PDB file of C-alpha atoms in Angstrom:
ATOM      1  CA  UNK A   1       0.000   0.000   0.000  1.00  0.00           C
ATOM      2  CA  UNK A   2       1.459   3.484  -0.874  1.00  0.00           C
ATOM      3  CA  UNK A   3       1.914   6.099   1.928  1.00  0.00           C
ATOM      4  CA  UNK A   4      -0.363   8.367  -0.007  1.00  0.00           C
ATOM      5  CA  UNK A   5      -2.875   7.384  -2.322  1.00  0.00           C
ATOM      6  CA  UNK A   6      -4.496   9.399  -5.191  1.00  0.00           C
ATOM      7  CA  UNK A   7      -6.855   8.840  -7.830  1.00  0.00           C
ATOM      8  CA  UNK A   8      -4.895   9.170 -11.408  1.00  0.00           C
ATOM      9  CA  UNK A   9      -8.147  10.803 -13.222  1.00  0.00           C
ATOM     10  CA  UNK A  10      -8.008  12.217 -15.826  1.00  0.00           C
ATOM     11  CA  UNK A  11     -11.005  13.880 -14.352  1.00  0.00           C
ATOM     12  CA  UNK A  12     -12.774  16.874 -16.668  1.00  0.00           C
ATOM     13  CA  UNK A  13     -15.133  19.048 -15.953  1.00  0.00           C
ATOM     14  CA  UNK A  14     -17.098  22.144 -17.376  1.00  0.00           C
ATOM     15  CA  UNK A  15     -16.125  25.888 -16.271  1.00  0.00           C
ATOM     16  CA  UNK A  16     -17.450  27.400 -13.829  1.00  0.00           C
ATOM     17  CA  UNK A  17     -17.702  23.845 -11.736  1.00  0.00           C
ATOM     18  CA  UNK A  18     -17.095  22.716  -8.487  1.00  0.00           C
ATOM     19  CA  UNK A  19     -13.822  20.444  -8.446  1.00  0.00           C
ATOM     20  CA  UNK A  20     -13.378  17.983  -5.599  1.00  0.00           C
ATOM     21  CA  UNK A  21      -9.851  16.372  -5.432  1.00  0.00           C
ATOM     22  CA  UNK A  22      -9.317  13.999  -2.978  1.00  0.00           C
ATOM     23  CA  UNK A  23      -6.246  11.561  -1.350  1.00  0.00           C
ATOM     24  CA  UNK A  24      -5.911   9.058   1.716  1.00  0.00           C
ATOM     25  CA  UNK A  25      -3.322   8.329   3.487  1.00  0.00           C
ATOM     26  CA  UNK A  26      -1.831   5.267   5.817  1.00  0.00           C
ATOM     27  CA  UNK A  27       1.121   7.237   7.987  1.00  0.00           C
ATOM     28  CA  UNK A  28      -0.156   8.625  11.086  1.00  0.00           C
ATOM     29  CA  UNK A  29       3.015  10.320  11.651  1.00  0.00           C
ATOM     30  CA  UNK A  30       2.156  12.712   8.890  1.00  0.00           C
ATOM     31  CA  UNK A  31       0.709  16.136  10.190  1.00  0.00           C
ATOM     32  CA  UNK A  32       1.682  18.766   7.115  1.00  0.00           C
ATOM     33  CA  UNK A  33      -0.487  18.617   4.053  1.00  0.00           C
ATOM     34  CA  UNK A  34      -0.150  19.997   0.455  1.00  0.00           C
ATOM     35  CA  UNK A  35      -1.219  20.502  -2.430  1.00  0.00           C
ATOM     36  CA  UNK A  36       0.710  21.386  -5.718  1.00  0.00           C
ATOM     37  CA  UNK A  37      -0.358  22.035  -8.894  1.00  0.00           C
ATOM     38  CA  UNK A  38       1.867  21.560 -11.896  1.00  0.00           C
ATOM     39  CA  UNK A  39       0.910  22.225 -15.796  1.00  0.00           C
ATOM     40  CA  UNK A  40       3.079  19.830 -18.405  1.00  0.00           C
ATOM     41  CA  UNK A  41       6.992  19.946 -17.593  1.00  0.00           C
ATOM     42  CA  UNK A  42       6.943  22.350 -15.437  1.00  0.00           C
ATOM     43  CA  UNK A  43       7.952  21.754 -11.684  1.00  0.00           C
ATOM     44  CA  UNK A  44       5.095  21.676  -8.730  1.00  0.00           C
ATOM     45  CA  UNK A  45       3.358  24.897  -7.663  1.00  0.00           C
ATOM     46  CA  UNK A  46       2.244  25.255  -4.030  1.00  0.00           C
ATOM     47  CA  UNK A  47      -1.084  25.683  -3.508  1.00  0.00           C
ATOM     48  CA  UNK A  48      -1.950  25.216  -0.077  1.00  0.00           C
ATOM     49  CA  UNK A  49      -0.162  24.448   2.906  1.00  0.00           C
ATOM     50  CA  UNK A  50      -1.899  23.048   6.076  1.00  0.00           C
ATOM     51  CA  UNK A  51      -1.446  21.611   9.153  1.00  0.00           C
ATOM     52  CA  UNK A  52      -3.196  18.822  10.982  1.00  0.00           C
ATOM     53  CA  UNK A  53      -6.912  19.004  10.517  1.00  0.00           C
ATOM     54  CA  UNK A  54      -9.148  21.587   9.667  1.00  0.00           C
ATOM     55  CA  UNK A  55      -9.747  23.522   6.480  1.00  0.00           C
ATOM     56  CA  UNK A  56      -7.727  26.511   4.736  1.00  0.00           C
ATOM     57  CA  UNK A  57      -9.344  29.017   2.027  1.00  0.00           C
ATOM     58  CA  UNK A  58      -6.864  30.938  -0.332  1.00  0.00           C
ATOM     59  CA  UNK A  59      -9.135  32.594  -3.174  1.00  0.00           C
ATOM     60  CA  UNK A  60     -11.005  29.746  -5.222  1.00  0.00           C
ATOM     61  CA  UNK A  61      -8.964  27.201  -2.978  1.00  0.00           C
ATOM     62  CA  UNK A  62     -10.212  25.221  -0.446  1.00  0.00           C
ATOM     63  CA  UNK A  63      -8.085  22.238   1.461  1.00  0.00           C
ATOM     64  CA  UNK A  64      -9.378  20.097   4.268  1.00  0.00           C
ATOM     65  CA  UNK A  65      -7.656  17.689   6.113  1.00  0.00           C
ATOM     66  CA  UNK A  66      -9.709  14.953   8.540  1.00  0.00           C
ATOM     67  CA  UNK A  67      -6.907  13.256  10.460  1.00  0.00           C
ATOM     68  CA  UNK A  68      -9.481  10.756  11.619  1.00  0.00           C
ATOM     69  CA  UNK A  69      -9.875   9.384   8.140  1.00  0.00           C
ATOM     70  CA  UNK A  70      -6.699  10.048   6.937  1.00  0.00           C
ATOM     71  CA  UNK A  71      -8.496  12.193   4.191  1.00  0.00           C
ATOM     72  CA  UNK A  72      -7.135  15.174   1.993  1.00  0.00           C
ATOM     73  CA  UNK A  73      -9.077  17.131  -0.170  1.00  0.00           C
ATOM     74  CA  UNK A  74      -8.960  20.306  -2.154  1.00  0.00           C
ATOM     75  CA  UNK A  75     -11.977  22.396  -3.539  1.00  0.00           C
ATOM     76  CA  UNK A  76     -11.305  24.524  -6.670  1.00  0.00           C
ATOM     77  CA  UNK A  77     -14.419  26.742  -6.852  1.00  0.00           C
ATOM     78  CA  UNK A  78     -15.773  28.711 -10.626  1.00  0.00           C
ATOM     79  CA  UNK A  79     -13.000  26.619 -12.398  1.00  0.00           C
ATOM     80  CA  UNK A  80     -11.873  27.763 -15.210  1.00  0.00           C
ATOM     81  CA  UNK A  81      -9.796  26.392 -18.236  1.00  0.00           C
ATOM     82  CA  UNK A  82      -5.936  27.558 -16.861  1.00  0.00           C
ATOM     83  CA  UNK A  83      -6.732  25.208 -14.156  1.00  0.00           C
ATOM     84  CA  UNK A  84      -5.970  22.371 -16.123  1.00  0.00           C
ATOM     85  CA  UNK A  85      -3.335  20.665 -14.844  1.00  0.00           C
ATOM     86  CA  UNK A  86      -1.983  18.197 -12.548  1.00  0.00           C
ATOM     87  CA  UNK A  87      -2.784  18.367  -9.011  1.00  0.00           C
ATOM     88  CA  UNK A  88      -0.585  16.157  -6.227  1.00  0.00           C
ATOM     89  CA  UNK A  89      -1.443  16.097  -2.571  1.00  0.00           C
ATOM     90  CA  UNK A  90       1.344  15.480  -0.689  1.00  0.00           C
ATOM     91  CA  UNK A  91       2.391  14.733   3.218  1.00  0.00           C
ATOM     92  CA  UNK A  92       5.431  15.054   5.906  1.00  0.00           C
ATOM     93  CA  UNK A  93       5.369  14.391   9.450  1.00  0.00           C
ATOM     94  CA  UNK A  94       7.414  17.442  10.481  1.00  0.00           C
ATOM     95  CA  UNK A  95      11.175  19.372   9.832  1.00  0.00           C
ATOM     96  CA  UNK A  96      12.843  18.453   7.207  1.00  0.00           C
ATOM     97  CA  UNK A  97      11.244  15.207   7.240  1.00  0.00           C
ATOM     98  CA  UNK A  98      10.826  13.325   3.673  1.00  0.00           C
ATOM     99  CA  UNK A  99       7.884  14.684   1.624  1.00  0.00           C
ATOM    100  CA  UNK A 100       5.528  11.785   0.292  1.00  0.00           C
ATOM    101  CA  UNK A 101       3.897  12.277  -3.108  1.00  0.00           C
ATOM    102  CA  UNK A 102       0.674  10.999  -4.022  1.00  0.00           C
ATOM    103  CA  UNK A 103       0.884  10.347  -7.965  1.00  0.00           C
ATOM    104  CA  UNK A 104      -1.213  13.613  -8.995  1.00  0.00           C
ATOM    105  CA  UNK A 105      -4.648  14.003 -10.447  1.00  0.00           C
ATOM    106  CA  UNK A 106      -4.560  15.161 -14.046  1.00  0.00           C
ATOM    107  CA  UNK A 107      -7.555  17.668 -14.054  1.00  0.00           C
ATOM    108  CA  UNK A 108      -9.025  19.661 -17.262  1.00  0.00           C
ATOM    109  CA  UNK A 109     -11.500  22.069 -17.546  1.00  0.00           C
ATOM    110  CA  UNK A 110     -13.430  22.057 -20.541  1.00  0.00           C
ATOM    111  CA  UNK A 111     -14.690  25.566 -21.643  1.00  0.00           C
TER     112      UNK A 111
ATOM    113  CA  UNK B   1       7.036  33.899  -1.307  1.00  0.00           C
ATOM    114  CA  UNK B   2       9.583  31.442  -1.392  1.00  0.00           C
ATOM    115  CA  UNK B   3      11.637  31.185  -4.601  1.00  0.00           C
ATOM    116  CA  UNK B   4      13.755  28.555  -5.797  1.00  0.00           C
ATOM    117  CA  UNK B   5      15.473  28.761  -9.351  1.00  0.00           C
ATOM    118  CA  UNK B   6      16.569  25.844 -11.288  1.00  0.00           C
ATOM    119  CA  UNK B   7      19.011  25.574 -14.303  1.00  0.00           C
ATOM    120  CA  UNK B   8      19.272  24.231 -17.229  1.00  0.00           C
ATOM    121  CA  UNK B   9      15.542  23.768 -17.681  1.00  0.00           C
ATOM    122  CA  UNK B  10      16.268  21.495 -20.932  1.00  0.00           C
ATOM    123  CA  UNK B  11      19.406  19.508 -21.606  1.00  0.00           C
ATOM    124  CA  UNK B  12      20.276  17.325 -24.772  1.00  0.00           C
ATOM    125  CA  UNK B  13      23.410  15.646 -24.092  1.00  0.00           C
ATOM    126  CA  UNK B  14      25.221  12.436 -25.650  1.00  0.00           C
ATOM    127  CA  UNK B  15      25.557   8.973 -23.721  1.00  0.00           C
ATOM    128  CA  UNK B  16      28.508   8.758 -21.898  1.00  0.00           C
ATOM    129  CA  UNK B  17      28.846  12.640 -20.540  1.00  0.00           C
ATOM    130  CA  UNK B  18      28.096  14.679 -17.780  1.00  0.00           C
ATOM    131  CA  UNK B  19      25.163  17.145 -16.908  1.00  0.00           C
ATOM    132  CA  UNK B  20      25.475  19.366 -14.453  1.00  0.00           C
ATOM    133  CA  UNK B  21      21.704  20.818 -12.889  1.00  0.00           C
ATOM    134  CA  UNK B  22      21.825  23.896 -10.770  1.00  0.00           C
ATOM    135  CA  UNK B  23      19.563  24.350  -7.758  1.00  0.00           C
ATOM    136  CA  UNK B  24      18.997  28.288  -6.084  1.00  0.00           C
ATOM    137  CA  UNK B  25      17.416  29.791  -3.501  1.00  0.00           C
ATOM    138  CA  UNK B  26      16.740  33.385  -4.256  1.00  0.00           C
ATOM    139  CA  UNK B  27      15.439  34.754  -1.662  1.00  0.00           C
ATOM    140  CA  UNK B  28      15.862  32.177   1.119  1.00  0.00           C
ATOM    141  CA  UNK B  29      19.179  30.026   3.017  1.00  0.00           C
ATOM    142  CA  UNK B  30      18.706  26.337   2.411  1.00  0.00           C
ATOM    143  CA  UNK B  31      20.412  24.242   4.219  1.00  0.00           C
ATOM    144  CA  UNK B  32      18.656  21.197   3.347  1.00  0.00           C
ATOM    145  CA  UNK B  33      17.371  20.328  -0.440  1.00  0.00           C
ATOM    146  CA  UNK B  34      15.765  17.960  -1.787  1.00  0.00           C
ATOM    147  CA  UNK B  35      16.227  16.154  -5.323  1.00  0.00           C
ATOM    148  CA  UNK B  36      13.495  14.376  -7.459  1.00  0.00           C
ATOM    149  CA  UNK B  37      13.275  12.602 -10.417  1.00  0.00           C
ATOM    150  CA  UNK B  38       9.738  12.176 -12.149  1.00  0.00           C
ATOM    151  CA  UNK B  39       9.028  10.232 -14.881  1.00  0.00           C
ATOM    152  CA  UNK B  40       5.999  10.868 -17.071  1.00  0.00           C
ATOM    153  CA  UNK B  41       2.878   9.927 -15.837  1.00  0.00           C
ATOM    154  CA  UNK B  42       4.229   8.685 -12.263  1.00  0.00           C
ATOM    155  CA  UNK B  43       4.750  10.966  -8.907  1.00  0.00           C
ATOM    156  CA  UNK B  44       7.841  12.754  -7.765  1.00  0.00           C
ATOM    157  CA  UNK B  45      10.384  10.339  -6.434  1.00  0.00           C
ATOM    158  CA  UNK B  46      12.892  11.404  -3.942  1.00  0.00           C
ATOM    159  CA  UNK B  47      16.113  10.443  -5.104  1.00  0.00           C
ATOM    160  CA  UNK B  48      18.281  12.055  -2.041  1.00  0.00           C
ATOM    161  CA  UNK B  49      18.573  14.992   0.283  1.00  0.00           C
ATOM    162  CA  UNK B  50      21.759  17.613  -0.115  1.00  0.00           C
ATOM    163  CA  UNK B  51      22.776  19.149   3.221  1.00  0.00           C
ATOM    164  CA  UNK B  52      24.835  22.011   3.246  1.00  0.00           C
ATOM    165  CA  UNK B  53      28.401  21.602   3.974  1.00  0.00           C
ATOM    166  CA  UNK B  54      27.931  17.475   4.463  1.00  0.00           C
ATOM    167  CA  UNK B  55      27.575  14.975   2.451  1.00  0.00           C
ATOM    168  CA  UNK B  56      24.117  13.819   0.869  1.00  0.00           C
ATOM    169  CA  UNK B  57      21.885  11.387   1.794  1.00  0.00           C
ATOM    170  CA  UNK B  58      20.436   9.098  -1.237  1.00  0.00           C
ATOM    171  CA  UNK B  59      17.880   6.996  -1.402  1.00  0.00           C
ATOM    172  CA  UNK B  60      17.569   3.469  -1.777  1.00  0.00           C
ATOM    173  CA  UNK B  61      18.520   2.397  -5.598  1.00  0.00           C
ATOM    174  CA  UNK B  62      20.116   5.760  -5.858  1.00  0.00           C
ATOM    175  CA  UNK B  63      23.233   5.515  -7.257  1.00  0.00           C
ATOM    176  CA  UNK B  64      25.780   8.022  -5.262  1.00  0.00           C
ATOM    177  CA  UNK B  65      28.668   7.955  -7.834  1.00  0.00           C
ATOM    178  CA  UNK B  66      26.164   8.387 -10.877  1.00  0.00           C
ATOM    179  CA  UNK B  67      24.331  11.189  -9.124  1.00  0.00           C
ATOM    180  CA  UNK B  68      26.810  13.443  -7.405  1.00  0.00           C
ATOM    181  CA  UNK B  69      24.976  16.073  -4.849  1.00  0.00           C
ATOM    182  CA  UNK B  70      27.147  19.074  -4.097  1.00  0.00           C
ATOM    183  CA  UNK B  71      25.540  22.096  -1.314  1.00  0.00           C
ATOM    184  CA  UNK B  72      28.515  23.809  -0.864  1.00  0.00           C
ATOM    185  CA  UNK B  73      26.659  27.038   0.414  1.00  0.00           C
ATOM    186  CA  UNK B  74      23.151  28.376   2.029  1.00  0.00           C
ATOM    187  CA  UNK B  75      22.131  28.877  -1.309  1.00  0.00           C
ATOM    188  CA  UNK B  76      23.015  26.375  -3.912  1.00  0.00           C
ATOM    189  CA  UNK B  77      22.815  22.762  -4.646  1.00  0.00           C
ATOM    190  CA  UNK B  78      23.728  20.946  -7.738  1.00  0.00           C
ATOM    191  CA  UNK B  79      23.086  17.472  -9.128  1.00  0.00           C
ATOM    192  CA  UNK B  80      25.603  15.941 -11.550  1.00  0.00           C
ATOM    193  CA  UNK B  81      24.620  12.909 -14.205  1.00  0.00           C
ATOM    194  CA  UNK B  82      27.532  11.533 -14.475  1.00  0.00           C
ATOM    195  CA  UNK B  83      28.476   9.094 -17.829  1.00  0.00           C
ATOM    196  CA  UNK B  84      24.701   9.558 -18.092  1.00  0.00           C
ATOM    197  CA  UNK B  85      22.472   6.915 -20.215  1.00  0.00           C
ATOM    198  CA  UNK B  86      19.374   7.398 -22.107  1.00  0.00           C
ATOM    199  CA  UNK B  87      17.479   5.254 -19.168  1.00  0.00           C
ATOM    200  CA  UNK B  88      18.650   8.549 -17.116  1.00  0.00           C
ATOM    201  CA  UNK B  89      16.193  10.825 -19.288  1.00  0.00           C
ATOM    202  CA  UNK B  90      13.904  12.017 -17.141  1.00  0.00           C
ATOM    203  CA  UNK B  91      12.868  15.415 -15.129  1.00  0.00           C
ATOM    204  CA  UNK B  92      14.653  16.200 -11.998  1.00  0.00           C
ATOM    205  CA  UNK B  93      13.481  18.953 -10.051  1.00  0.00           C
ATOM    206  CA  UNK B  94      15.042  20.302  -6.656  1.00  0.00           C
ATOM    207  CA  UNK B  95      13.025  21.419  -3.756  1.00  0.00           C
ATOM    208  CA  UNK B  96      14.008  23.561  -0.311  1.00  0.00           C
ATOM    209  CA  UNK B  97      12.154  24.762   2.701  1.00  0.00           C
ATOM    210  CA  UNK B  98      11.521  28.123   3.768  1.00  0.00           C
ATOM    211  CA  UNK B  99      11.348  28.442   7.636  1.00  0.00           C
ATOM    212  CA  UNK B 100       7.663  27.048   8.407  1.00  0.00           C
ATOM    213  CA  UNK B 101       5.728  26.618   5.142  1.00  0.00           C
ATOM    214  CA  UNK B 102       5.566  24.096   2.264  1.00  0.00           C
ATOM    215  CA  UNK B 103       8.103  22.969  -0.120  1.00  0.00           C
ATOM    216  CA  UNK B 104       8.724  24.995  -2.845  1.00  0.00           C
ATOM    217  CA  UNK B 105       9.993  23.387  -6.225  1.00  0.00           C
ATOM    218  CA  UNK B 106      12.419  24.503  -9.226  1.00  0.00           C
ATOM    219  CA  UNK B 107      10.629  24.663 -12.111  1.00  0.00           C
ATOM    220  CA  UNK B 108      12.825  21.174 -13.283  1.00  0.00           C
ATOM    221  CA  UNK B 109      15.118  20.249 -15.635  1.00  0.00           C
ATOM    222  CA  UNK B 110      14.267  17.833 -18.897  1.00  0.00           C
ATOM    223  CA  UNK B 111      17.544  15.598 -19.464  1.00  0.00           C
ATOM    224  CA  UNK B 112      17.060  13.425 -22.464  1.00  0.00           C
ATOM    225  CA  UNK B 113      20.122  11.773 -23.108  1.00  0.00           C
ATOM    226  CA  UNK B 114      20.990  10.273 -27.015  1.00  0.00           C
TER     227      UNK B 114
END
């Protein structure tokens, strides 16, 4: 079982709609969660940093994290077409602590 | 925010040579940086961590002498492919750590090796 699991997609969607990303993950030592975005050869963007559980808003960006469940999602709100792109959750327990990957959700948004 | 710089962003070099891949934090003292390698299709994959003024620490399956890590300030970090192969065409991207915050990623490097 991977330390963080993510669906592959590719999911699309129409503008303007509601996107729901989700991961789970196994290590209960984990308590940082992210979420990076990255378009076609380019490296990761961060999108949202957050720690243990509870949600974080940033513009059209919501993440939530339920430690009970092990759950990570992020909520992209009025999508629109330059959010196409890959999405990764990822996961570290602390420091400088290794960063675990989950393998990215390749999103488009049709206009 | 945080802002790391990465060079070359594409290299073309022939099997057998080396290619050296720069790693900078602009605005920011890293002591600790992180390399990946990502292959298409597949998730970041940490090949090792470069810690400044000591030696790296690789991964399992990482090859040390093929992959040389040098962080020989606050600021920089650089990977060398060394006698590289085209099964070493891939995108490597470094990553550091601003005080408390997220990771924040180079925008990578494209080997492809012929």
């Amino acid at each position: 079982q991977k330390e963080v699991e993510q669906d592959p997609g590719p999911l699309s969607v129409p503008e303007g709609a509601i996107v729901s990303l989700n991961c789970t993950y196994s290590n209960s030592a984990f308590q940082y969660f992210m979420w990076y975005r990255q378009y076609s050869r380019k490296g990761p963007e961060l999108l949202m940093y957050t720690y243990s559980s509870g949600n974080k808003e940033d513009g059209r960006f919501t993440a939530q994290v339920d430690k009970s469940s092990k759950y990570i999602s992020l909520f992209i709100r009025d999508s629109q077409p330059s959010d196409s792109a890959t999405y990764l959750c990822a996961a570290y327990s602390g420091g400088y602590q290794k960063v675990t990957f989950g393998i990215g959700t390749k999103l488009q948004v049709i206009p | 925010g945080a802002v790391v710089s990465q060079h070359p962003s594409r290299v073309i070099c022939k099997s057998g040579t080396s290619v050296k891949i720069e790693c900078r934090s602009l605005d920011f003292q890293a002591t600790t940086m992180f390399w990946y390698r990502q292959f298409p299709k597949q998730s970041l994959m940490l090949m090792a961590t470069s810690n400044e003024g000591s030696k790296a620490t690789y991964e399992q399956g990482v090859e040390k002498d093929k992959f040389l890590i040098n962080h020989a300030s606050l600021t920089l970090s650089t990977l060398t492919v060394t006698s590289a192969h085209p099964e070493d065409s891939s995108f490597y991207i470094c990553s550091a750590k601003s005080g408390e915050g997220g990771y924040t990623f180079g925008s990578g490097t494209r080997l492809t090796v012929v």
